Coordinates of C-alpha atoms and ligand atoms in Angstrom, one line a residue:
M106 CA -20.7 31.7 -20.0
C107 CA -19.0 35.1 -19.6
E108 CA -15.7 35.6 -18.0
E109 CA -16.8 38.0 -15.5
Q110 CA -19.2 35.3 -14.4
N111 CA -16.4 32.5 -14.1
F112 CA -14.0 34.5 -11.8
Y113 CA -17.2 35.3 -9.5
A114 CA -18.1 31.2 -9.8
I115 CA -14.2 30.6 -8.3
A116 CA -14.2 33.2 -6.0
D117 CA -17.3 32.2 -4.6
I118 CA -15.5 28.5 -4.7
Q119 CA -12.4 30.2 -2.3
A120 CA -15.1 32.1 -0.3
K121 CA -17.3 30.0 0.3
I122 CA -16.8 25.5 -0.4
L123 CA -13.1 25.4 0.6
P124 CA -13.1 26.3 3.6
G125 CA -15.8 23.7 4.5
V126 CA -13.9 21.1 2.3
T127 CA -11.9 18.8 4.9
H128 CA -8.9 18.0 2.5
W129 CA -8.1 14.3 2.4
Q130 CA -5.2 14.1 -0.3
S131 CA -3.9 16.4 2.0
P132 CA -0.5 15.3 3.9
N133 CA -1.2 15.7 7.0
F134 CA -4.7 13.9 6.6
F135 CA -3.9 10.8 8.4
G136 CA -7.9 10.1 8.9
Y137 CA -10.1 6.6 8.4
Y138 CA -8.4 4.9 5.1
P139 CA -7.0 7.6 3.0
S140 CA -9.2 8.1 -0.3
N141 CA -6.3 8.3 -2.6
S142 CA -6.2 11.2 -6.2
S143 CA -3.2 11.3 -8.8
I144 CA -2.4 13.3 -11.3
A145 CA -3.2 9.5 -13.9
G146 CA -6.5 9.0 -12.1
F147 CA -7.6 12.6 -12.5
L148 CA -6.4 13.0 -16.0
G149 CA -8.3 8.8 -15.9
E150 CA -11.5 10.5 -14.7
M151 CA -11.4 13.4 -16.8
M152 CA -11.3 12.2 -20.0
S153 CA -14.6 9.7 -18.4
A154 CA -16.3 12.5 -17.9
G155 CA -16.0 14.4 -20.8
L156 CA -16.7 10.8 -23.0
N157 CA -20.0 10.7 -20.3
V158 CA -20.9 7.2 -21.8
V159 CA -23.2 4.6 -20.6
G160 CA -21.9 1.6 -21.0
F161 CA -24.7 -0.7 -19.3
S162 CA -24.0 -2.8 -22.9
W163 CA -22.1 -3.9 -24.7
I164 CA -23.3 -2.2 -27.1
T165 CA -23.8 1.0 -25.9
S166 CA -20.0 1.5 -25.7
P167 CA -17.6 -1.3 -26.1
A168 CA -15.1 -0.2 -25.3
A169 CA -16.6 1.2 -22.0
T170 CA -17.2 -2.8 -21.1
E171 CA -13.5 -4.4 -23.1
L172 CA -11.0 -2.0 -21.1
E173 CA -13.0 -2.9 -17.8
M174 CA -12.5 -6.5 -18.4
I175 CA -8.8 -6.5 -19.8
V176 CA -7.9 -3.3 -17.2
L177 CA -9.3 -6.3 -14.0
D178 CA -7.7 -9.5 -15.3
W179 CA -3.8 -6.6 -15.6
F180 CA -5.1 -6.3 -11.7
G181 CA -6.6 -9.4 -10.8
K182 CA -2.7 -11.1 -12.0
M183 CA -0.3 -8.0 -10.3
L184 CA -2.7 -9.7 -7.2
K185 CA -2.0 -12.5 -8.0
L186 CA -6.1 -14.4 -7.7
P187 CA -6.2 -17.9 -8.6
E188 CA -7.4 -17.8 -13.2
E189 CA -11.0 -19.0 -11.9
F190 CA -11.7 -14.9 -11.3
L191 CA -9.8 -14.0 -14.9
S192 CA -12.2 -13.2 -17.9
A193 CA -11.4 -16.2 -19.3
G194 CA -12.8 -18.6 -18.2
K195 CA -15.9 -19.2 -15.8
G196 CA -15.6 -15.6 -13.9
G197 CA -14.5 -12.5 -13.7
G198 CA -14.1 -9.1 -12.2
V199 CA -16.3 -5.3 -12.3
I200 CA -16.3 -2.0 -11.0
Q201 CA -18.8 -0.7 -8.3
G202 CA -19.1 2.0 -6.3
S203 CA -18.0 1.2 -3.5
A204 CA -16.5 -2.1 -1.2
S205 CA -21.0 -1.9 0.5
E206 CA -21.9 -2.1 -2.9
A207 CA -19.6 -5.4 -3.4
V208 CA -21.0 -7.2 -0.7
L209 CA -24.4 -6.6 -1.5
V210 CA -24.6 -7.8 -5.0
V211 CA -22.3 -11.2 -4.4
L212 CA -24.5 -11.5 -0.8
L213 CA -27.8 -11.2 -3.7
A214 CA -26.1 -13.8 -5.3
A215 CA -25.5 -16.0 -2.5
R216 CA -29.1 -16.1 -1.3
D217 CA -30.7 -17.1 -4.7
K218 CA -28.1 -19.9 -4.7
I219 CA -29.3 -21.6 -2.0
L220 CA -32.6 -20.6 -2.0
R221 CA -32.8 -22.7 -5.9
R222 CA -31.4 -25.8 -3.7
V223 CA -33.2 -25.0 -0.3
G224 CA -35.9 -23.5 -2.1
K225 CA -37.3 -20.0 -1.9
N226 CA -39.1 -20.3 1.3
S227 CA -36.8 -21.0 3.8
L228 CA -35.1 -17.8 3.2
E229 CA -36.2 -16.5 7.6
K230 CA -33.3 -19.8 7.6
L231 CA -30.3 -19.0 5.9
V232 CA -27.4 -17.9 8.3
L233 CA -24.4 -15.1 7.6
Y234 CA -21.0 -15.8 9.5
A235 CA -18.4 -12.7 10.5
S236 CA -16.6 -11.3 12.6
D237 CA -17.5 -8.8 15.2
Q238 CA -15.0 -6.3 13.4
T239 CA -16.6 -6.7 10.2
H240 CA -17.5 -2.9 8.4
S241 CA -21.6 -1.9 8.7
A242 CA -21.6 -2.9 4.7
L243 CA -22.2 -6.3 5.7
Q244 CA -24.6 -5.5 7.8
K245 CA -26.8 -3.0 5.4
A246 CA -26.4 -5.7 3.0
C247 CA -28.1 -8.4 5.5
Q248 CA -30.4 -5.6 6.1
I249 CA -31.7 -5.1 2.1
G250 CA -30.9 -8.4 1.2
G251 CA -34.0 -9.8 3.1
I252 CA -31.2 -11.5 5.7
H253 CA -33.7 -11.7 9.8
P254 CA -31.3 -9.9 11.5
E255 CA -31.0 -12.8 14.2
N256 CA -29.4 -14.4 11.5
C257 CA -26.6 -12.3 11.3
R258 CA -23.9 -13.8 13.3
L259 CA -21.4 -11.2 14.3
L260 CA -18.7 -13.5 15.5
R261 CA -16.5 -12.4 18.1
T262 CA -13.1 -11.8 17.9
D263 CA -10.4 -10.5 21.5
S264 CA -6.8 -9.3 21.1
S265 CA -5.7 -12.8 21.1
T266 CA -6.3 -13.2 17.8
D267 CA -5.2 -9.5 17.0
Y268 CA -9.5 -9.5 16.4
A269 CA -9.0 -12.0 13.3
L270 CA -12.3 -14.3 13.2
S271 CA -10.9 -17.9 15.0
P272 CA -11.6 -20.6 12.2
N273 CA -12.8 -22.2 16.1
V274 CA -15.5 -20.3 17.1
L275 CA -16.2 -20.4 13.3
N276 CA -16.8 -24.1 13.6
E277 CA -19.0 -24.0 17.2
A278 CA -21.8 -21.5 15.7
I279 CA -22.0 -23.2 12.9
S280 CA -22.5 -25.8 13.9
D281 CA -25.4 -24.5 16.6
D282 CA -27.2 -23.0 13.9
V283 CA -27.3 -26.6 11.9
T284 CA -28.4 -27.9 15.0
S285 CA -31.1 -26.0 14.8
G286 CA -32.1 -26.8 11.3
L287 CA -30.8 -23.2 10.3
I288 CA -28.9 -22.8 7.4
P289 CA -25.5 -21.6 6.5
F290 CA -25.2 -19.8 3.0
F291 CA -21.7 -17.1 3.7
L292 CA -18.9 -16.6 5.1
C293 CA -17.7 -12.4 4.7
A294 CA -13.9 -12.2 5.8
T295 CA -11.5 -9.2 6.4
V296 CA -8.2 -8.7 4.9
G297 CA -7.5 -5.0 7.1
T298 CA -10.5 -4.3 8.7
T299 CA -11.5 -1.4 9.9
S300 CA -10.8 -0.2 12.8
S301 CA -7.5 -1.6 13.5
T302 CA -6.1 -4.4 10.1
A303 CA -6.9 -7.4 11.3
V304 CA -6.8 -9.9 8.7
D305 CA -9.3 -13.3 9.0
P306 CA -7.3 -16.6 8.0
L307 CA -8.6 -17.3 4.1
L308 CA -7.0 -20.0 3.8
E309 CA -8.6 -22.3 6.9
L310 CA -11.6 -20.5 6.6
G311 CA -12.0 -20.6 3.5
K312 CA -12.4 -24.5 3.8
I313 CA -14.8 -24.6 7.0
A314 CA -17.0 -22.6 4.0
K315 CA -16.6 -24.7 1.1
S316 CA -17.3 -27.6 3.4
N317 CA -20.7 -26.0 4.9
E318 CA -21.6 -25.5 0.7
M319 CA -21.4 -21.6 1.7
W320 CA -20.4 -18.6 -0.1
F321 CA -16.7 -17.1 0.7
H322 CA -16.2 -13.7 0.7
V323 CA -13.3 -11.6 1.0
D324 CA -13.4 -7.7 2.1
A325 CA -10.1 -6.3 1.6
A326 CA -11.5 -2.9 0.6
Y327 CA -8.8 -0.8 2.2
A328 CA -5.5 -3.1 2.6
G329 CA -6.0 -5.2 -1.3
S330 CA -3.9 -2.9 -2.9
A331 CA -0.7 -3.9 -0.4
C332 CA -0.9 -7.3 -1.4
I333 CA 0.9 -6.2 -5.5
C334 CA 3.2 -6.3 -3.0
P335 CA 5.4 -10.0 -2.9
E336 CA 6.3 -9.2 0.3
Y337 CA 2.6 -8.4 1.9
R338 CA 0.8 -11.3 -1.1
H339 CA 0.7 -13.6 2.0
Y340 CA -2.5 -11.9 3.5
I341 CA -4.5 -12.7 1.2
D342 CA -2.6 -17.1 1.2
G343 CA -6.0 -18.7 1.0
V344 CA -8.3 -16.0 -1.6
E345 CA -8.4 -19.7 -3.9
E346 CA -10.9 -20.5 -1.5
A347 CA -13.0 -17.8 -2.3
D348 CA -15.9 -17.1 -4.6
S349 CA -15.2 -13.8 -4.1
F350 CA -13.0 -11.0 -3.8
N351 CA -13.2 -6.7 -3.3
T352 CA -10.5 -3.6 -2.6
N353 CA -10.8 -0.7 -3.6
A354 CA -8.9 1.0 -5.6
H355 CA -10.3 4.6 -4.7
K356 CA -9.0 3.9 -1.7
W357 CA -4.4 3.4 -1.4
F358 CA -4.1 3.0 -5.3
L359 CA -4.1 6.3 -6.5
T360 CA -7.0 5.3 -8.2
N361 CA -10.2 8.9 -7.8
F362 CA -13.4 7.7 -6.1
D363 CA -15.5 5.8 -7.1
C364 CA -13.5 2.6 -8.1
S365 CA -14.7 -0.3 -6.2
V366 CA -12.9 -4.3 -8.0
L367 CA -15.2 -6.8 -6.9
W368 CA -14.3 -10.3 -8.8
I369 CA -16.2 -13.3 -9.3
K370 CA -15.5 -16.8 -9.3
D371 CA -19.0 -17.5 -11.2
R372 CA -19.9 -14.4 -13.1
N373 CA -23.0 -16.7 -13.8
A374 CA -23.9 -16.8 -10.0
L375 CA -24.4 -13.1 -10.5
I376 CA -26.0 -12.2 -13.5
Q377 CA -29.0 -15.2 -12.4
A378 CA -29.2 -12.9 -9.0
L379 CA -29.1 -9.8 -11.2
S380 CA -30.8 -10.0 -14.6
T381 CA -33.0 -8.4 -16.6
N382 CA -33.9 -8.4 -20.2
P383 CA -36.4 -5.7 -21.2
E384 CA -37.3 -5.8 -24.5
F385 CA -36.0 -1.5 -25.2
L386 CA -32.7 -3.6 -24.2
K387 CA -32.5 -6.0 -26.1
N388 CA -30.4 -6.5 -29.1
K389 CA -27.9 -9.1 -31.4
A390 CA -25.0 -9.7 -29.5
S391 CA -26.8 -10.1 -26.1
Q392 CA -29.7 -12.3 -27.7
A393 CA -26.4 -14.6 -28.8
N394 CA -24.7 -14.3 -25.0
L395 CA -21.5 -13.3 -27.3
V396 CA -20.5 -10.2 -24.6
V397 CA -20.6 -9.5 -21.5
D398 CA -23.6 -7.1 -20.4
Y399 CA -22.6 -4.7 -16.8
K400 CA -25.3 -4.3 -16.2
D401 CA -25.9 -8.2 -14.8
W402 CA -23.3 -6.9 -12.8
Q403 CA -24.3 -4.4 -10.7
I404 CA -27.4 -3.1 -9.5
P405 CA -28.2 -0.2 -11.4
L406 CA -28.4 -0.2 -14.9
G407 CA -26.9 2.7 -15.7
R408 CA -22.4 3.4 -15.2
R409 CA -19.3 5.0 -16.1
F410 CA -16.5 4.0 -17.4
R411 CA -14.5 4.5 -14.6
S412 CA -12.2 1.5 -16.0
L413 CA -10.3 4.8 -17.9
K414 CA -9.0 5.7 -14.7
L415 CA -7.9 2.5 -13.2
W416 CA -5.9 2.0 -16.8
M417 CA -4.3 5.7 -17.4
V418 CA -3.2 4.8 -13.8
M419 CA -1.5 1.7 -14.4
R420 CA -0.6 2.4 -17.7
L421 CA 1.2 5.3 -16.6
Y422 CA 2.3 4.7 -13.4
G423 CA 3.4 0.7 -13.8
L424 CA 3.5 -2.5 -11.3
E425 CA 7.0 -1.1 -10.4
N426 CA 5.9 2.2 -9.0
L427 CA 2.7 1.7 -7.7
Q428 CA 4.5 -1.8 -5.2
S429 CA 7.1 1.3 -4.0
Y430 CA 4.3 3.7 -3.5
I431 CA 2.4 1.0 -0.8
R432 CA 6.1 -0.3 0.3
N433 CA 7.0 4.1 1.1
H434 CA 3.7 4.8 3.2
I435 CA 4.0 1.6 5.1
N436 CA 8.0 2.5 5.6
L437 CA 5.9 5.7 7.3
A438 CA 3.5 3.8 9.1
K439 CA 6.7 1.9 10.7
H440 CA 8.7 5.4 11.6
F441 CA 5.3 6.6 13.3
E442 CA 5.1 3.2 15.2
E443 CA 8.4 3.0 16.2
L444 CA 8.0 7.1 18.0
V445 CA 5.0 6.0 19.7
A446 CA 7.0 3.2 21.3
Q447 CA 10.0 5.7 22.6
D448 CA 7.5 7.3 24.1
P449 CA 6.6 5.4 27.3
R450 CA 3.4 8.0 28.7
F451 CA 1.6 6.3 24.7
E452 CA 0.9 2.8 24.1
I453 CA 0.7 0.5 20.6
V454 CA -2.6 -0.6 20.7
T455 CA -2.4 -3.5 18.2
P456 CA 0.9 -5.0 16.2
R457 CA 0.6 -2.6 12.7
L458 CA 0.8 -4.6 9.8
F459 CA -0.2 -2.0 7.1
S460 CA -0.1 1.7 7.0
L461 CA -2.8 2.1 9.8
V462 CA -1.3 2.6 13.7
C463 CA -3.5 2.2 16.6
F464 CA -2.3 3.4 19.5
R465 CA -3.6 5.9 22.7
L466 CA -2.2 8.4 24.9
L467 CA -1.6 5.3 29.0
P468 CA -3.4 6.8 31.7
P469 CA -1.9 8.7 34.4
H470 CA -1.6 6.0 37.1
N471 CA -3.1 3.4 35.6
D472 CA -6.9 4.6 36.2
E473 CA -9.1 3.3 33.6
T474 CA -12.0 5.1 34.1
C475 CA -10.3 7.8 32.6
A476 CA -8.8 6.8 29.6
T477 CA -11.4 7.8 26.8
K478 CA -11.6 10.9 28.3
L479 CA -8.3 11.4 28.4
N480 CA -7.7 10.1 24.4
H481 CA -10.8 11.5 23.1
G482 CA -9.9 14.7 24.7
L483 CA -6.6 14.3 23.4
L484 CA -8.1 13.2 18.9
D485 CA -10.4 17.2 19.7
A486 CA -7.1 18.7 20.3
V487 CA -4.8 18.2 18.1
N488 CA -8.8 18.1 15.2
S489 CA -8.9 21.7 16.5
T490 CA -6.1 22.5 15.0
G491 CA -6.5 22.3 11.7
K492 CA -3.3 21.3 10.5
I493 CA -3.5 17.0 11.1
F494 CA -6.4 15.2 11.0
A495 CA -6.0 11.5 13.1
S496 CA -9.7 9.5 13.5
H497 CA -10.7 6.5 16.5
T498 CA -12.3 3.6 17.1
V499 CA -12.9 1.2 20.0
L500 CA -10.8 -1.8 20.9
S501 CA -12.3 -4.4 23.8
G502 CA -13.4 -1.0 25.4
K503 CA -10.9 0.9 24.7
Y504 CA -10.5 4.7 23.2
L505 CA -7.9 4.5 20.5
L506 CA -6.8 6.6 17.9
R507 CA -6.1 6.0 14.2
L508 CA -3.1 7.0 12.4
A509 CA -3.4 6.5 8.6
V510 CA -1.1 6.9 6.5
G511 CA -2.0 7.0 2.4
A512 CA -2.0 10.1 0.9
P513 CA -0.8 10.7 -1.5
L514 CA 2.1 13.7 -0.9
T515 CA 2.9 12.8 2.4
E516 CA 6.8 12.3 3.4
E517 CA 8.5 11.9 6.9
R518 CA 8.4 15.4 7.5
H519 CA 4.7 15.2 7.8
V520 CA 5.2 12.4 9.8
N521 CA 7.5 13.1 11.6
A522 CA 5.2 16.9 12.6
A523 CA 2.7 15.0 13.4
W524 CA 4.1 13.0 16.2
K525 CA 5.7 16.5 17.4
L526 CA 1.7 18.1 17.7
L527 CA 0.2 15.0 19.4
Q528 CA 3.1 14.9 21.6
D529 CA 2.0 17.8 22.1
E530 CA -0.8 18.3 23.4
A531 CA -0.9 15.2 25.4
S532 CA 1.9 17.5 27.6
A533 CA -1.0 19.9 27.7
L534 CA -3.7 17.7 28.0
L535 CA -1.8 15.4 31.2
A536 CA -0.6 19.1 33.1
T537 CA -4.6 19.5 33.6
L538 CA -4.9 16.3 35.2
Ligands
LIG70 N1 -14.7 -3.2 4.4 C1 -14.1 -2.1 4.6 C2 -12.3 -3.0 5.3 C3 -13.7 -0.8 4.9 O1 -12.5 -0.1 5.4 C4 -14.3 -0.1 4.6 C5 -14.6 1.5 4.0 O2 -13.4 2.2 4.9 C6 -15.5 -0.5 3.9 C7 -15.9 -2.2 3.6 C8 -17.2 0.4 3.4 O3 -16.5 1.0 2.1 P1 -17.1 1.1 0.3 O4 -17.3 3.4 1.4 O5 -16.0 1.7 -0.2 O6 -18.8 1.0 1.0

């Protein structure tokens, strides 16, 4: 390629591509949940792109498989996961592309495990449980996994439990289903729900799952990373009851997208559901069962060398820096929460646990009929300035704004500026009523 062409390509990127990009790495990006990039993550990603190995079986690039096992054991230890999730025993970790893939593969493992016990003809009787705050990824997994749509129990939550799943509600649902001849087989709990960071009580839920011989999966896609800090580790107390646990390193762990980490206690359950053994992939190491072949832990065959970027992040930053990184975001969110709480025109809608603040502008004269329009208008107004990007959700019928701190470059001044913008736009909107 000649220099002139390079120049035109860069000019095109500046003129045509960048104006259409939403800058997730901007310090003023507060939408959804963060999607972190970092120099270490970028370098790891670059090396992986350069090597471009396809490590589906151990033999296709031993370092790709072995580094993944090592790095996920390190990460598991940082989170103080039970030993059974580490690779020395019957379990281990695997990098998936997304939390959606993680829940899908464990659902397939759980489905096949129960069907081996109760007979293949019972698929229609299998029932799955989660709260109504669970990410829609679970619903997609059910659609793909052939679970009857009527057998997906998304159990109600409300403000009385801060939108966490109540063990009593779960027990009642299971007992009704068993009475009707159905077979409970899967429970998905969330630590840090997508709307409001609700934390389901893992220990109690896990015990219920165990006594009903159900698979227990924990989705900690966003909040899992925070649990490397001793003061937040209690949010995953009870993970010892789980069969599988997932967190997205690409959300809040300085690891470039995509890198979703899944640990499982019984890797054979996954392998039994997903393995194939075609002639053209046979090799001595696999046949002798001496190695891990990650092709049997995931949906596709091909896989990238994603552990390189996670390894780079841990190797270059280390545990203490990663902990301070998380703490800094949580402190910034706390600061934002305090600012909102000081303005009587606003309310904090759910308690802040991590780095997400859920809040809304109160409708004048408590007129709830205009609350949605008002807050919708506020979100539109602030986002259309292009100065910040925030997002929204609805809880118990209330439309509210979500401000998630988590971009690597966000500082207190950005949070202050975001709040000033929200206040100014709120004043302008209220003046029109
Ligand atoms: N689970 C939770 C709690 C999430 O917040 C999200 C996304 O934000 C997901 C699952 C889906 O993640 P992914 O895009 O990795 O499938």
